[in-house]
Tab-separated table of C-alpha atoms in Angstrom:
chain	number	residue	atom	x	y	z
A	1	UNK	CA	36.327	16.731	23.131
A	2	UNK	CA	33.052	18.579	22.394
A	3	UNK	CA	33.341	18.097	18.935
A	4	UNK	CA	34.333	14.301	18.744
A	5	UNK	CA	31.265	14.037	21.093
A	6	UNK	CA	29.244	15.514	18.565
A	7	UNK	CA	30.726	13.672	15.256
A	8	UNK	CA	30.460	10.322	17.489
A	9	UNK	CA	26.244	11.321	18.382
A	10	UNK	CA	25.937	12.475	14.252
A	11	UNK	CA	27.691	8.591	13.389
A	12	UNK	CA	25.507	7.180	15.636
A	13	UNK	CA	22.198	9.014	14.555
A	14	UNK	CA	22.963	7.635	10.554
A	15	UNK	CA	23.794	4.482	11.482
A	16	UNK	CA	20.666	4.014	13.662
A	17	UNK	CA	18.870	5.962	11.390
A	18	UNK	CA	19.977	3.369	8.337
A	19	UNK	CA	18.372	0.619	10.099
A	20	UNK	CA	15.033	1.885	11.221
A	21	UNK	CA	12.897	-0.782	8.930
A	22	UNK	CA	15.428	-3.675	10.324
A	23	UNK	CA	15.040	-2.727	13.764
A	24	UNK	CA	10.622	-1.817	13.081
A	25	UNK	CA	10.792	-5.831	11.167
A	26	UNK	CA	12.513	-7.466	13.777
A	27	UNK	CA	10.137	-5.390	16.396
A	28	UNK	CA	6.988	-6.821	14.326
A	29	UNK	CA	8.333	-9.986	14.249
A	30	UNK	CA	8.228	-10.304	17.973
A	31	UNK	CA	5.180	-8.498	18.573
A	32	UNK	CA	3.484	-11.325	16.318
A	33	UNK	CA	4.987	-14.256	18.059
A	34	UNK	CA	3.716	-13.066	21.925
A	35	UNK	CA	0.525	-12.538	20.218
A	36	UNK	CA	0.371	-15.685	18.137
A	37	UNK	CA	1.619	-17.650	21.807
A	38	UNK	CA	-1.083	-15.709	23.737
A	39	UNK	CA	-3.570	-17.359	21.597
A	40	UNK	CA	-2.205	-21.107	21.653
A	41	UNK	CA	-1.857	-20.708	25.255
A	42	UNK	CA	-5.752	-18.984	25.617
A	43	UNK	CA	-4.623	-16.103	27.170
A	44	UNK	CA	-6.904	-13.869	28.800
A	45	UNK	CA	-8.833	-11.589	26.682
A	46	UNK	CA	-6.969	-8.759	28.333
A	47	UNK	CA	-3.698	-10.115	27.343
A	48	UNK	CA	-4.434	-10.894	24.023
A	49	UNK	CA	-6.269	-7.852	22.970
A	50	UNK	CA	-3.470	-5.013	23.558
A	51	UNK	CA	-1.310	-7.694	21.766
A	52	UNK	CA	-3.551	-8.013	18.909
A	53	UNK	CA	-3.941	-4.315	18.391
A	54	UNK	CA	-0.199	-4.041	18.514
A	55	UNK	CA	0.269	-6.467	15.551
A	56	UNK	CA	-2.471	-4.966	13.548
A	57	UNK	CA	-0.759	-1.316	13.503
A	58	UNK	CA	2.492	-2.731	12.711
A	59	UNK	CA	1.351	-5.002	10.093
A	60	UNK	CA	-0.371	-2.656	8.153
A	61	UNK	CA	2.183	-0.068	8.426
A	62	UNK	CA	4.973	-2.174	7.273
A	63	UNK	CA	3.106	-4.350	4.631
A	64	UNK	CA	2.295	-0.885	2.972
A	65	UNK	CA	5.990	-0.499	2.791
A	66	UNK	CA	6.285	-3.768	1.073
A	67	UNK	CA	3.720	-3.021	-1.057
A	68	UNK	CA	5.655	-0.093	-2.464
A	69	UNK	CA	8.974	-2.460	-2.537
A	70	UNK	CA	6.867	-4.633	-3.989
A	71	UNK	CA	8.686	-7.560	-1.654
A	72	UNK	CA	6.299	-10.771	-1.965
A	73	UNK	CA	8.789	-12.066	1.226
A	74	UNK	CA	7.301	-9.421	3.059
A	75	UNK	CA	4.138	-8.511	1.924
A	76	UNK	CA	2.900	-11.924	2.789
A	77	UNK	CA	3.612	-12.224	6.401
A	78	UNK	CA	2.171	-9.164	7.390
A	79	UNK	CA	-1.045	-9.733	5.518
A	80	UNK	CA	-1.628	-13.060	7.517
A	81	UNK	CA	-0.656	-11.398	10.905
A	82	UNK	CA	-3.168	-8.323	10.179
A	83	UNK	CA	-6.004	-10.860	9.264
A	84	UNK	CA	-5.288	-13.058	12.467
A	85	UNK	CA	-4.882	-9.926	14.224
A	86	UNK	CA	-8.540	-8.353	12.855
A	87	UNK	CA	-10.125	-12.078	13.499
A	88	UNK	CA	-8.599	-11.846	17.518
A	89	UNK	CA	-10.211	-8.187	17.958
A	90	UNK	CA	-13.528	-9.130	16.735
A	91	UNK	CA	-16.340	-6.392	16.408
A	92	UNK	CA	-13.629	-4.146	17.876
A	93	UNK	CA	-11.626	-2.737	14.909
A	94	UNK	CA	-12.876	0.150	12.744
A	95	UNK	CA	-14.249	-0.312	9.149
A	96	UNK	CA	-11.162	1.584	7.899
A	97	UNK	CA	-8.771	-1.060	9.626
A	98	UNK	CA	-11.198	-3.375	8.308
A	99	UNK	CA	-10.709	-2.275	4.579
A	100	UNK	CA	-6.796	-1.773	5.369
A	101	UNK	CA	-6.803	-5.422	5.649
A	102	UNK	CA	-8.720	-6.606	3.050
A	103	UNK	CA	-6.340	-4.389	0.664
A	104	UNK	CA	-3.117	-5.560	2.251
A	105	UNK	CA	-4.593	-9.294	1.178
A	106	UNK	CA	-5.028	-7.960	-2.183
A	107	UNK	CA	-2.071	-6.502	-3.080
A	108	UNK	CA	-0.060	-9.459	-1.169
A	109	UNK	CA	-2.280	-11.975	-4.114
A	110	UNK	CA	-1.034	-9.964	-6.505
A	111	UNK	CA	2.624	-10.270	-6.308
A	112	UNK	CA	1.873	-13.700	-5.988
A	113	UNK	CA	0.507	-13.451	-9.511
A	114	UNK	CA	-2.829	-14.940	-7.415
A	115	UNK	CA	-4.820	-12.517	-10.112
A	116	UNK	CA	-8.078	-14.063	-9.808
A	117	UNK	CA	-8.435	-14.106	-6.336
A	118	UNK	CA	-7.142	-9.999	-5.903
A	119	UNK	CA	-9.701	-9.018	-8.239
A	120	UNK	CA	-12.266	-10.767	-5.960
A	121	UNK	CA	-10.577	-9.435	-2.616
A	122	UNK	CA	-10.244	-5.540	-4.093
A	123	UNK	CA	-14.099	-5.583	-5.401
A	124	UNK	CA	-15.024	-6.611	-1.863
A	125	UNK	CA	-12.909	-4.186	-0.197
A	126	UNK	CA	-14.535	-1.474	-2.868
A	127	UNK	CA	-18.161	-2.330	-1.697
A	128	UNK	CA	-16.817	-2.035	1.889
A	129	UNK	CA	-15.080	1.053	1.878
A	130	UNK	CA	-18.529	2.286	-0.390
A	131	UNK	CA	-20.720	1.486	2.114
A	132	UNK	CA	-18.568	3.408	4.462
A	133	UNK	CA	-17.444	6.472	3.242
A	134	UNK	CA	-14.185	5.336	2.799
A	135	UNK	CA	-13.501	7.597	-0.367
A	136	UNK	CA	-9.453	7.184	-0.219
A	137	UNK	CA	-9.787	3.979	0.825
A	138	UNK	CA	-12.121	3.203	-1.852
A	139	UNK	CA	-9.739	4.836	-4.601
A	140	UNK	CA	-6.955	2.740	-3.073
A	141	UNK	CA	-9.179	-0.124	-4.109
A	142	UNK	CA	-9.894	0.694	-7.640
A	143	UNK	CA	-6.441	1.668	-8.656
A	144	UNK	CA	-5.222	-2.079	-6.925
A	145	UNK	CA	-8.145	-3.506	-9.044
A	146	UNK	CA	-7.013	-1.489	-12.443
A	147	UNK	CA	-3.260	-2.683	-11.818
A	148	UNK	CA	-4.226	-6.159	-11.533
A	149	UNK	CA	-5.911	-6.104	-15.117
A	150	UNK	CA	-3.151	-4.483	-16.741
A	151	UNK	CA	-0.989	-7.594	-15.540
A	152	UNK	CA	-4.073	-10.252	-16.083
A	153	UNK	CA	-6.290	-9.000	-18.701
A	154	UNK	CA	-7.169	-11.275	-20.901
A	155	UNK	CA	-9.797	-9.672	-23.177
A	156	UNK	CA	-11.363	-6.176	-24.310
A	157	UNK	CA	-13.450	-6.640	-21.686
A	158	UNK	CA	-11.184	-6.837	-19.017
A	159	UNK	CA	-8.915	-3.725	-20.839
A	160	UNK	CA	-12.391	-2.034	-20.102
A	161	UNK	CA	-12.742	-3.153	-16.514
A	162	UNK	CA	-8.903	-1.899	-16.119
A	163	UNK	CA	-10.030	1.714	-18.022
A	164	UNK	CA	-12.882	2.122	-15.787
A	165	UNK	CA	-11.564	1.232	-12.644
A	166	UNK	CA	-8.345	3.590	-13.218
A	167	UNK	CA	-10.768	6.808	-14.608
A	168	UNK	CA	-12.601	6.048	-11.241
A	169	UNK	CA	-9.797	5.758	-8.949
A	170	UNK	CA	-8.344	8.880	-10.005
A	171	UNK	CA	-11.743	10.697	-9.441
A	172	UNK	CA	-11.914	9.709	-6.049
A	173	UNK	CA	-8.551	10.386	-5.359
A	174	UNK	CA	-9.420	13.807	-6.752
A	175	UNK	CA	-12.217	14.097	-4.664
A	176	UNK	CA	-10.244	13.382	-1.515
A	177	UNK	CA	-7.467	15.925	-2.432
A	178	UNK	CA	-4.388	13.197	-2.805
A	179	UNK	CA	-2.895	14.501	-5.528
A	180	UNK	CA	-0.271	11.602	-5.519
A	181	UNK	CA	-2.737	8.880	-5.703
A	182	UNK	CA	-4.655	10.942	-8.546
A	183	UNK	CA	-1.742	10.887	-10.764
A	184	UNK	CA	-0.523	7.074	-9.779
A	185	UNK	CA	-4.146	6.264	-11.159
A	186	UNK	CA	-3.472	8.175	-14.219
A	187	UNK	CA	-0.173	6.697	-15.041
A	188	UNK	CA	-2.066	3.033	-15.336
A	189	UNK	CA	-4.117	4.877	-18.207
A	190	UNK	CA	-0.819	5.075	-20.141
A	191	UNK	CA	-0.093	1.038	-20.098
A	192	UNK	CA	-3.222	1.101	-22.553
A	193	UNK	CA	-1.774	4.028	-24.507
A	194	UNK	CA	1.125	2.118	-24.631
A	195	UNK	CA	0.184	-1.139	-25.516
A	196	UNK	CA	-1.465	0.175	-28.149
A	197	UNK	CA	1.132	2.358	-29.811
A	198	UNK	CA	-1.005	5.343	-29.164
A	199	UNK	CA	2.453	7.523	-28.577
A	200	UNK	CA	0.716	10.699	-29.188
A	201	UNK	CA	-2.084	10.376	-27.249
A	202	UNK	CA	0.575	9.141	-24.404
A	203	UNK	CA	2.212	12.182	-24.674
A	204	UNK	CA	-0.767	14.309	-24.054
A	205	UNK	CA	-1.571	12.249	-21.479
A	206	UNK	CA	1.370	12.053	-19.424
A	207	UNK	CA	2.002	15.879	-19.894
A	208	UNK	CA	-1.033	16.835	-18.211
A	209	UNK	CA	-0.081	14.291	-15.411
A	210	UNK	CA	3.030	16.215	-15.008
A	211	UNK	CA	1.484	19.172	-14.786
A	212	UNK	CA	-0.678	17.817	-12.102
A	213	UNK	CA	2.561	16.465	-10.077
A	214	UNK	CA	4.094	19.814	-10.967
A	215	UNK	CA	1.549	21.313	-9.055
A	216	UNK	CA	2.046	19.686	-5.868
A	217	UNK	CA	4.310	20.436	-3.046
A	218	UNK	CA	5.862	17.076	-2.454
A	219	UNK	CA	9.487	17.016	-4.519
A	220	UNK	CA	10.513	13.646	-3.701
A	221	UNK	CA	7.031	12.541	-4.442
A	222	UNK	CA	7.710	14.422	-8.097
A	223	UNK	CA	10.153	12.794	-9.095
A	224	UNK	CA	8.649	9.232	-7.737
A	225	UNK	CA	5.586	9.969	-9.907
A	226	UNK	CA	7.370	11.750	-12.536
A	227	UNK	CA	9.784	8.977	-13.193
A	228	UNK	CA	7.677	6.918	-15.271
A	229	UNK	CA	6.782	9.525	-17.451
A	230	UNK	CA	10.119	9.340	-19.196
């Protein structure tokens, strides 16, 4: 009996365990609606606070996972809950959440193709994370900004804004010891390389970004960064 006790708890773990993000979604979903309802209704400022604070954790954690699904269905919905969420707590959310926001806007306007308007919402969220030391947060910003222009540029100009803001992002990244985000901001160098048939230079290029991944300690994260490589 011991051991069909233990097969049945190991069948339950995966199964559970395969539907974390369904269960975490359908969690967020009704965290938003008793904070959305607290503010129709005018709830107290006590009610609607813990509520609001609740949303704004969950919506930023899951739209990052969209962002990396790059799931326009999703990304969208927890963008506007964070916002309404940051405009409920007023004056009493930090800068970082602040810039979390701003970013999950950004990146939710670009998989809407809304190019024009992400460029606008990642410079603003680089001046804010600037003014606040928010070096990672800053990076995030640039490297958003740089992968915009490689889907919207229209002109050498903007191939320069996308150059700069990439060589920048993976400086900061640098700087702030995130190896991953260092070479994810070096891999948008290569759409230039490519574009322009610069194959050689590509291959330099990505080698030493292997070698940087290579020197990591993350080997799921390799092979996440590594895969566009080949």
């Amino acid at each position: 009996r011991a051991d069909l006790h233990e097969a049945y708890a190991r069948e339950l773990e995966r199964t559970v365990g395969d539907r974390r993000e369904e269960f975490a979604e359908i969690l967020a979903y009704h965290t938003e609606r008793a904070f959305s309802l607290s503010v129709e209704v005018r709830s107290p400022r006590a009610v609607v606070e813990p509520r609001a604070r609740a949303v704004l954790e969950s919506a930023l954690a899951l739209g990052e996972r969209a962002r990396h699904r790059q799931d326009l269905a999703l990304i969208r919905p927890h963008a506007a809950a964070a916002a309404a969420a940051l405009a409920a707590l007023g004056g009493r959310v930090s800068p970082e959440e602040r810039v979390q926001v701003a970013l999950l806007e950004a990146d939710a306007q670009v998989l809407a193709a809304e190019y024009r308007e992400a460029i606008t919402a990642y410079e603003e969220a680089i001046a804010l994370a600037r003014r606040h030391g928010l070096v990672r947060l800053e990076a995030r910003a640039h490297l958003g900004l740089a992968r915009t222009y490689v889907w919207s540029a229209a002109d050498a100009t903007e191939l320069a804004a996308m150059d700069s803001h990439a060589a920048e992002a993976e400086r900061l990244f640098r700087e702030s010891g995130d190896v991953a985000g260092e070479v994810e901001a070096g891999l948008v160098s290569l759409e230039r390389l490519w574009g322009e048939g610069k194959l050689d230079a590509l291959l330099v290029r990505g080698g030493a970004l292997h070698e940087r991944v290579r020197q990591g300690n993350d080997p799921v994260g390799q092979l996440f960064l590594c895969a566009p490589l080949y």
